Amino acid sequence: MWRYTLKRMLVAVPMLLGISLLTFVLMRVTPGNYLDTIRMDPQFSKETIRHYEQLYQLDKPLAQQYIRWIYNLLHFELGYSFHYNVPVHKIIGERVWNTFVLSLSAFLFTWCIAIPLGIGAALNRNRPVDRAVQFFSYIALSFPGFFLAMIFLFWASQTGILPLGGMHSPDYDRLGMGGKIVDLLKHLVIPTRALSVGSIAALQRLMRGNMLEVLGQRYILTARAKGLPEGRVVYHHALRNAVNPLITLLGYEFSSLLSGAALIEIICSWPGLGSLMLTAVRSKDVYLVMASMLMGSILFMVGNLLADIALAKVDPRIRYD
Amino acid sequence: MVLATTSDPRSFNDILAKETSTSLVTDLIFEGLTTTNASTTKVEPNLAKSWDISEDGLTWTFHLREDARWNDGQPFTADDVVFTFNGLIYNPDIPSSARDIFTVDGKTFQVEKMDDYTVRFTLPVKFAPFLRGMSQAILPQHKLQKAVREGRFNFTWGIDADPAEIVGTGPFKLVRYDPGQRLVFERNPYYWKKSFDGDPLPYLERIIYLIVPGVDVGLLKFMEGTLDGYTLRGMDYPLVKPLEAKNNFTVYDLGPDTGSQFLFFNQNSGRNPQTGQPFVAPYKLAWFTDLEFRKAVAHAVDKEKIIEIVDNKLGYPQHSAMGPAAGFFYNPHVAEYDYDLNKARAILAAAGFSDRNGDGFIEDPRGNTVEFSLYTNAGTTERVDIAAIIREDLERLGMKVHFQALEFNTLVSKLTSRFDWEAVILGLTGGIEPHFGKNVWMSSGQLHMWYPMQEKPATAWEKRVDEIFDQGVQELDENKRKELYDEYQLIVSRELPLIYTVLGARLYAVRNKFGNLKPTNYGGVFHNPEELYMKEGYR
Amino acid sequence: MIERARHLSEFQIALRNFRKNRLAVVCVYVLSVLYGGALVAGFLSPYLFKNEDRNYSYAPPTPVKIFTEGQLTRPYVPAMELTFNEYNARVYKIDLVKKYPVRFLVKGDEYRLLGIFPCRYHLFGVEAPGRFYLLGADARGRDIFSRLLYGGQVSLSIGLIGVLISFMIGLLIGGISGYYGGRLDDILMRLCEMVMMVPGFYLLLALRAAVPDSFNSVQVYFAIIIILSFMGWAGLARIIRGMCLSLREREYVLAARGFGLSDFKIVVSHILPHTLSYSIFAVMLSIPGYILGESGLSLIGLGIQDPYASWGNMLSDAMSIVRIKFAPWILWPAFFIFLTVVCFNVIGDALRDCLDPMLKAEGEAQ
């Protein structure tokens, strides 16, 4: 197990390098750089802009810039954000946390709803319950998340129960501990729902499929034949084997949440990594983008690795060496 | 008071960053020696009580307020002013746009402390916008000197700074910043200004700015009651206005906006130094430099319908280089081009453009089809709409126009360094001081976008505009200055380097909670935050 | 040859199973109508996609009248006039005195039928000063119904062409990877993971920024397809690789190798055809991703450019609460995106149900 983990981590290094190189190349070979934003300001002279160029080392050859970034990375420095004029890690720390909170909430919500839904649908295959669940899944899968976010916001504005966008109320800093948590949870409702509706539908379908597959296996037949109560057959024998394959999805789930969150974060004004990265990509704040991509990829890899290890733990048939 | 802004500040350092999201913050915290009166747009004393000017107009002596204090309690003195100029703005290691404003003909101003409350500025030449420029924020020497000495200033007061370290003389101080969420300001207990009755200002205890990137979310938050004020777009008006009485707020229409939006063609006759290729194909350059061609295009801008469609009829056609919001320097008597496609067709036909081969598109006298690409920046729906409307009209004239919305940075790099574009629709912010637009109008300016950074003016009229700006900056008589700048606006309207479109209306919706609200076109609704107070029953 | 015959009959069984799923069959019909409509968009739509009349900004759906003073007459549309009320909201006054009869096969804007034959006849419409907006008008008075048809050409084809490209790449990479295995498989799979690992939306943005801006609309359209398929191939490649891994150990493949067939030939003629039937549902299920991807790009203004229509850029016009409030009919593209995606999902599921042997086995067990 340890050897396996170590091996996976070693493989991760060239992949992360590959991702950072890909990001860097894409950001830098395309026309325009960060300073273009201030070039358009009537109050900046050529000299000032040249000064900035030197400050951010944009006048150096591309290869040198990239190698420098990698060199700094080895010293745990993620580089400098042009736009905010501070080291990247100072900006993304809080953003990563906010996105993590949102993703975690969406993730929990998804799994808590989708798994029982999938089991229920599988056990009632082709009955009205199943039909209704499948019908709503199709609907849920067929709208872009950003569109749902807007519709939810509109709905919230009509009813006035839920806060409209943002992460906290304006007077958040004056609330007590309990008030803060309630406030955060209230703000989480809309983005969480917008983000998880699609994945609930997708996961529910997978769960249903897996469950049906497992229920068709011979050992379930055997268990039933032995006269075990149906509840025990389903929840003890079938469920575990049906859930296992889904665990491998955990890692991918996070990556897709991160990327799906961008537009939803913007529409719901959620202060997360997604919205930060979108502006960074658009304004060519290279190092901020690279650091965020790297963070996203690392989260993804760790998630994947944990999922694989968890799978090996729960499923005795799987063994790594 | 809870307000909204669309993006995070870039910095709290007024020297390093100047764009809107930053100045929103710094304007509450810092002050300059002078300020511009929001109603009269005249320059008024602020941190300076008064000033004297020498006979030759080159030496200005400012007498500072003795009762002003920094918000950490330290007294404000002449040292701070001298430090701000000599230690920061003129410091070669600090990139600052302020240096460009306070440098005339490559020479800087001499700033000297006479005594603790007197500062003398000696100018190399006469500089008309000097007093207005003195609204430059003054920063505290006692907080920043160490950072400058250690070479850390460029990284000081960034968005990661402790709010308590950010010290200014203004009415409010920053107490909290949550990135992507909110900025919290509290009243500065040491603020010098007193009300008419002698009460200490400011009245408001707290101002909170929520960072709301989504325009629609902001609007919903205002309607719901979280926000106390909100900047409306023309299209929001029909939704918000009917609710005024019921929801207890007021919508203020403060007249035309200061920014401008325009269409322009590439008139750059230069060549790419690497490849030797011309930036613009020579036959296309011939159209773009042809005044008749540009006039025809100007007649094809359907300003009235743009205002109807984009701004719900809440907008103004723009004809002059300085908008009506510029006040004193605005010249309303310039050449105007009405929307008339037949007139445009006649002008084109007279200039030799007509559809000779019957393919539905016009050709120039040498038989080249008039075809070009039109860019604008993605992200601002209003501008994309304007571009789409203009594109349609140009096509009705028989021009083949390829429209594309580009990322802002991509577009700007084309305009300022690669020069490989043909037609662009863009906007610029404007102000009341014409000289601050010199980078756009002088032929050597880098924002002289249709042909930037010319070594010498390409046309006679550009030469004349250069002269006007050179004279105008040295002319201290306001009326004579106005004559000069009137002439430049007239020239621009005749020569059409930029073909102006429309100005939106400045619309604000404000909850009826506040006293002393004095909305003006120049300053907007909240230009006097220190005087605002919560009315009885809202506290 | 015998092998092939059996394969076909398996396909026929699958087809029969598919027909039993009534919902899926309905979806096939719906998609056929949508694709058919897009194909002859020019004929079905009363106006060209860029035909605008600024006097009809956000005009509501035109009422079609069949009664004149209680008498049944031939259907006509009344004239409409735009005014602004005291709150600057658009109000359309209906003028019943001016009537424009609805006609069939009217002459109007010139278009190319099926992209080839120039033609001026439209299925229906009204005569010139009148405007007929079946589903309302957009900001500049363009007919939403017409634009939906033209937009369908873009949005529906993006999915098909995009999936075709990424499927080709997926087949190639997945096939090679699964057949050869070993070090090559390792490297190729890490490459796939790398593409899947980068948060897709940002990759999309960065790639979009790399498209030269001198491209005209058609080139931009293909660039967007290529970008979207660049993101989509990795998932398909992994599925196909998995199948190849198991297929290469099958007897007939071992036999083919025994006969001394070249690797290329084995992969192309014995392995890939088998993956095809199993991956067809994966393809169906991935088409919606392209349609939604284009709408995401359009939302930030980098999709198909005006005046050309796509459901994505029409939807992004509608992404404003104020506009929806006053002109709810601009939400039509959302409905069509929804309809298409639902259909592809239902068909994909149905295909899986009748192709997947595991599920079949399960059906017997119950």
XYZ file of C-alpha atoms in Angstrom, chain A residues 11 14-16 18-19 22-23 26-27 29-31 122 125 134 138-144 146-147 150-151 153-154 158 205-206 208-209 212-213 215-217 221 224 252 255 258-263 265 267 273-275 277-278 281-282 284 293 296-297 300-301 304, chain C residues 23 186 189-191 193-194 196-203 205-207 209-211 213 230 238 285 288 292 295-297 299-302 315-316 318-321 324-325 331 334-335 337-339 341-343 345-347 349-350 352-353 358-359 361-363 365-366:
130
model
C 3.841 9.780 -11.241
C 5.571 14.989 -14.197
C 1.823 15.339 -14.682
C 1.663 18.468 -12.559
C 2.851 19.027 -17.687
C -0.251 20.859 -16.538
C 0.380 23.625 -20.703
C -1.209 26.453 -18.737
C -1.535 28.721 -23.390
C -1.483 31.882 -21.324
C 1.561 32.388 -26.519
C -1.861 33.924 -26.923
C -1.870 37.621 -27.717
C -33.453 0.494 -8.635
C -37.505 -0.436 -11.308
C -35.752 9.227 -14.081
C -33.467 14.033 -17.395
C -34.774 17.496 -16.720
C -32.044 18.236 -14.203
C -29.307 17.076 -16.566
C -30.544 19.202 -19.397
C -30.119 22.739 -18.161
C -26.783 24.497 -17.916
C -25.550 28.792 -14.671
C -29.073 29.001 -16.023
C -30.199 32.423 -12.256
C -33.630 30.872 -12.099
C -31.983 33.571 -7.696
C -35.014 34.923 -9.445
C -39.786 36.604 -5.490
C -28.438 7.174 -12.618
C -25.082 5.544 -11.971
C -29.363 2.874 -10.061
C -27.402 1.141 -12.822
C -29.473 -3.212 -10.829
C -26.287 -4.853 -11.987
C -29.023 -7.294 -7.879
C -28.716 -9.448 -10.986
C -25.638 -11.290 -9.697
C -29.918 -14.911 -5.948
C -32.424 -14.742 -1.490
C -13.261 13.456 -10.720
C -12.474 18.582 -10.528
C -14.380 23.235 -9.401
C -14.822 23.945 -13.062
C -18.610 23.902 -12.929
C -18.523 26.266 -9.993
C -16.939 29.129 -11.936
C -20.033 30.424 -13.696
C -19.938 31.432 -8.386
C -23.827 34.457 -10.951
C -11.604 30.240 -6.639
C -13.756 29.832 -9.731
C -14.699 33.460 -10.097
C -9.726 32.293 -11.802
C -12.127 33.394 -14.477
C -7.643 33.940 -17.075
C -9.340 36.808 -18.813
C -3.918 37.137 -18.175
C -4.743 25.266 -11.845
C -7.150 22.316 -8.542
C -5.071 19.505 -9.998
C -8.010 16.291 -7.816
C -5.044 13.937 -7.479
C -8.330 10.282 -6.606
C -40.031 7.225 -24.841
C 0.766 4.040 -19.142
C -3.481 7.083 -19.936
C -1.516 9.634 -17.914
C -2.033 12.019 -20.830
C -5.847 11.909 -16.974
C -3.961 15.145 -17.425
C -9.388 15.306 -17.541
C -7.713 16.745 -14.493
C -7.389 20.324 -15.666
C -10.627 22.046 -14.718
C -12.350 21.989 -18.087
C -13.859 25.409 -18.129
C -10.536 27.199 -17.747
C -8.905 25.052 -20.368
C -11.173 29.696 -21.921
C -7.440 29.465 -22.451
C -7.857 27.539 -25.681
C -8.008 32.808 -26.320
C -5.540 30.992 -28.571
C -7.887 31.166 -31.570
C -8.978 36.743 -34.096
C -10.163 18.454 -27.547
C -10.586 5.634 -21.420
C -24.547 10.763 -23.803
C -25.152 17.297 -24.727
C -23.940 23.067 -23.115
C -23.700 27.963 -24.319
C -21.134 28.420 -21.532
C -18.707 30.069 -23.957
C -22.373 33.360 -21.761
C -19.025 35.084 -21.457
C -19.309 36.435 -24.999
C -16.815 34.134 -26.707
C -29.624 32.068 -24.268
C -26.839 34.338 -23.083
C -31.636 36.014 -22.007
C -29.371 35.728 -18.954
C -30.731 38.869 -17.388
C -33.562 39.025 -14.947
C -36.812 38.013 -18.811
C -39.236 40.044 -16.764
C -36.208 32.112 -22.953
C -33.384 27.424 -23.124
C -36.342 25.232 -23.934
C -31.430 23.257 -25.529
C -33.329 21.400 -22.835
C -35.381 19.414 -25.320
C -30.316 17.350 -24.337
C -33.189 15.343 -22.869
C -33.621 13.510 -26.156
C -29.900 11.383 -22.849
C -33.021 9.271 -23.238
C -31.768 7.733 -26.477
C -29.876 5.347 -22.016
C -32.160 3.301 -24.194
C -27.284 1.193 -23.328
C -30.187 -0.809 -21.996
C -24.945 -7.226 -18.252
C -28.295 -5.538 -18.027
C -28.511 -10.868 -18.011
C -30.100 -8.991 -15.144
C -33.389 -8.905 -17.012
C -32.566 -13.102 -13.540
C -35.613 -11.218 -12.338
